[in-house]
Amino acid sequence: SETYAELKTDSELSLARLNEDLQYFCFIKIPENGINSYVDINKRIISLFRLLSDEDALKIIFHL
C-alpha cells in the first residue's frame, strides 16, 4: 500500500510519502521566477547524468 501526499500553492510545494520502504517529506518555497531557477544546468551536470546513464560505467562504479 502507498501513502502519498502533495500540496501545491502558487508559492509552496510540499510532498510526503509514508511507506515503510521509503519515507520522506519535502517542503519547497517556489521563487518568483519558478522552481526551475533552483537548478542551474551546466555542462558538468549534463556530463554527470550522461555518465550515470551508461550501464557499463555504473557497473564500474558499483565494483569500486
Coordinates of N, CA and C in Angstrom, one line a residue, residues 3-60:
T3 N 1.2 5.5 0.8 CA 0.6 6.7 1.4 C 1.4 7.8 0.9
Y4 N 0.8 8.7 0.1 CA 1.5 9.8 -0.6 C 0.6 11.0 -0.4
A5 N 1.2 12.2 -0.2 CA 0.5 13.4 -0.2 C 1.3 14.5 -0.9
E6 N 0.5 15.4 -1.6 CA 1.1 16.5 -2.3 C 0.2 17.7 -2.1
L7 N 0.9 18.9 -1.8 CA 0.2 20.1 -1.6 C 0.9 21.2 -2.4
K8 N 0.1 21.8 -3.2 CA 0.7 22.9 -4.1 C -0.1 24.2 -3.9
T9 N 0.7 25.3 -3.8 CA 0.1 26.6 -3.9 C 0.9 27.4 -4.9
D10 N 0.6 28.6 -5.1 CA 1.3 29.4 -6.0 C 2.8 29.7 -5.5
S11 N 3.0 29.6 -4.2 CA 4.3 29.9 -3.7 C 5.0 28.8 -2.9
E12 N 4.3 27.6 -2.7 CA 4.9 26.5 -2.0 C 4.6 25.2 -2.7
L13 N 5.4 24.2 -2.4 CA 5.2 22.8 -2.8 C 5.6 21.9 -1.7
S14 N 4.8 21.0 -1.3 CA 5.0 20.1 -0.2 C 4.7 18.6 -0.7
L15 N 5.6 17.7 -0.5 CA 5.5 16.3 -0.8 C 5.8 15.4 0.4
A16 N 5.0 14.4 0.5 CA 5.3 13.4 1.6 C 5.0 12.0 1.2
R17 N 5.7 11.1 1.6 CA 5.4 9.6 1.4 C 5.8 8.9 2.7
L18 N 4.8 8.1 3.1 CA 5.0 7.5 4.5 C 5.1 5.9 4.4
N19 N 5.4 5.4 3.2 CA 5.6 4.0 3.1 C 6.7 3.4 3.9
E20 N 6.6 2.2 4.3 CA 7.6 1.6 5.2 C 9.0 1.6 4.5
D21 N 9.0 1.3 3.2 CA 10.3 1.2 2.5 C 10.9 2.5 2.0
L22 N 10.1 3.5 2.0 CA 10.7 4.8 1.6 C 9.8 6.0 2.2
Q23 N 10.4 6.6 3.2 CA 9.7 7.7 3.9 C 10.4 9.0 3.6
Y24 N 9.7 10.1 3.3 CA 10.3 11.4 3.1 C 9.2 12.5 3.2
F25 N 9.7 13.7 3.5 CA 8.9 14.8 3.5 C 9.7 16.0 2.9
C26 N 9.2 16.7 2.0 CA 9.9 17.8 1.3 C 9.0 19.0 1.3
F27 N 9.6 20.2 1.6 CA 8.9 21.4 1.5 C 9.7 22.4 0.7
I28 N 9.2 23.0 -0.3 CA 10.0 23.9 -1.2 C 9.2 25.2 -1.3
K29 N 9.9 26.3 -1.0 CA 9.3 27.6 -1.3 C 9.6 28.0 -2.8
I30 N 8.6 28.2 -3.6 CA 8.8 28.4 -5.0 C 9.2 29.9 -5.2
P31 N 10.4 30.1 -5.9 CA 10.8 31.5 -6.1 C 9.9 32.2 -7.2
E32 N 10.0 33.5 -7.2 CA 9.1 34.3 -8.2 C 9.3 33.8 -9.6
N33 N 10.6 33.5 -10.0 CA 10.8 33.1 -11.4 C 10.7 31.6 -11.6
G34 N 10.0 30.9 -10.7 CA 9.7 29.4 -10.9 C 10.7 28.5 -10.2
I35 N 10.3 27.3 -10.0 CA 11.0 26.3 -9.3 C 12.3 25.8 -10.1
N36 N 12.3 26.0 -11.4 CA 13.4 25.6 -12.2 C 14.6 26.5 -12.0
S37 N 14.4 27.7 -11.4 CA 15.5 28.6 -11.1 C 16.4 28.0 -10.0
Y38 N 16.0 27.0 -9.3 CA 16.8 26.4 -8.3 C 18.0 25.6 -8.9
V39 N 17.8 25.1 -10.2 CA 18.7 24.3 -10.8 C 19.4 25.1 -12.0
D40 N 20.7 25.2 -11.8 CA 21.5 25.8 -12.9 C 22.1 24.7 -13.7
I41 N 21.5 24.4 -14.9 CA 22.0 23.3 -15.7 C 23.2 23.7 -16.4
N42 N 24.4 23.1 -16.1 CA 25.6 23.4 -16.8 C 26.2 22.2 -17.4
K43 N 27.3 22.3 -18.1 CA 27.9 21.2 -18.8 C 28.4 20.1 -17.9
R44 N 28.8 20.4 -16.7 CA 29.3 19.4 -15.7 C 28.1 18.5 -15.3
I45 N 26.9 19.1 -15.0 CA 25.8 18.3 -14.6 C 25.3 17.4 -15.8
I46 N 25.3 18.0 -17.0 CA 24.9 17.1 -18.1 C 25.9 16.0 -18.3
S47 N 27.2 16.2 -18.1 CA 28.2 15.1 -18.2 C 28.0 14.1 -17.1
L48 N 27.6 14.5 -15.9 CA 27.4 13.6 -14.8 C 26.2 12.7 -15.2
F49 N 25.1 13.2 -15.6 CA 23.9 12.4 -15.9 C 24.2 11.5 -17.1
R50 N 25.0 12.0 -18.1 CA 25.3 11.2 -19.2 C 26.1 9.9 -18.7
L51 N 27.1 10.2 -17.8 CA 27.9 9.1 -17.2 C 27.0 8.1 -16.5
L52 N 26.1 8.6 -15.7 CA 25.2 7.8 -14.8 C 24.2 7.0 -15.7
S53 N 24.0 7.4 -16.9 CA 23.0 6.7 -17.8 C 23.7 5.6 -18.5
D54 N 25.0 5.5 -18.4 CA 25.8 4.4 -19.1 C 25.9 3.2 -18.2
E55 N 25.3 2.1 -18.6 CA 25.2 0.9 -17.8 C 26.6 0.4 -17.4
D56 N 27.5 0.4 -18.4 CA 28.9 -0.1 -18.1 C 29.6 0.8 -17.1
A57 N 29.4 2.1 -17.2 CA 30.0 3.0 -16.2 C 29.5 2.7 -14.8
L58 N 28.2 2.5 -14.7 CA 27.6 2.2 -13.4 C 28.2 0.9 -12.8
K59 N 28.4 -0.1 -13.7 CA 29.0 -1.4 -13.2 C 30.3 -1.1 -12.6
I60 N 31.1 -0.3 -13.3 CA 32.5 0.0 -12.8 C 32.4 0.7 -11.4

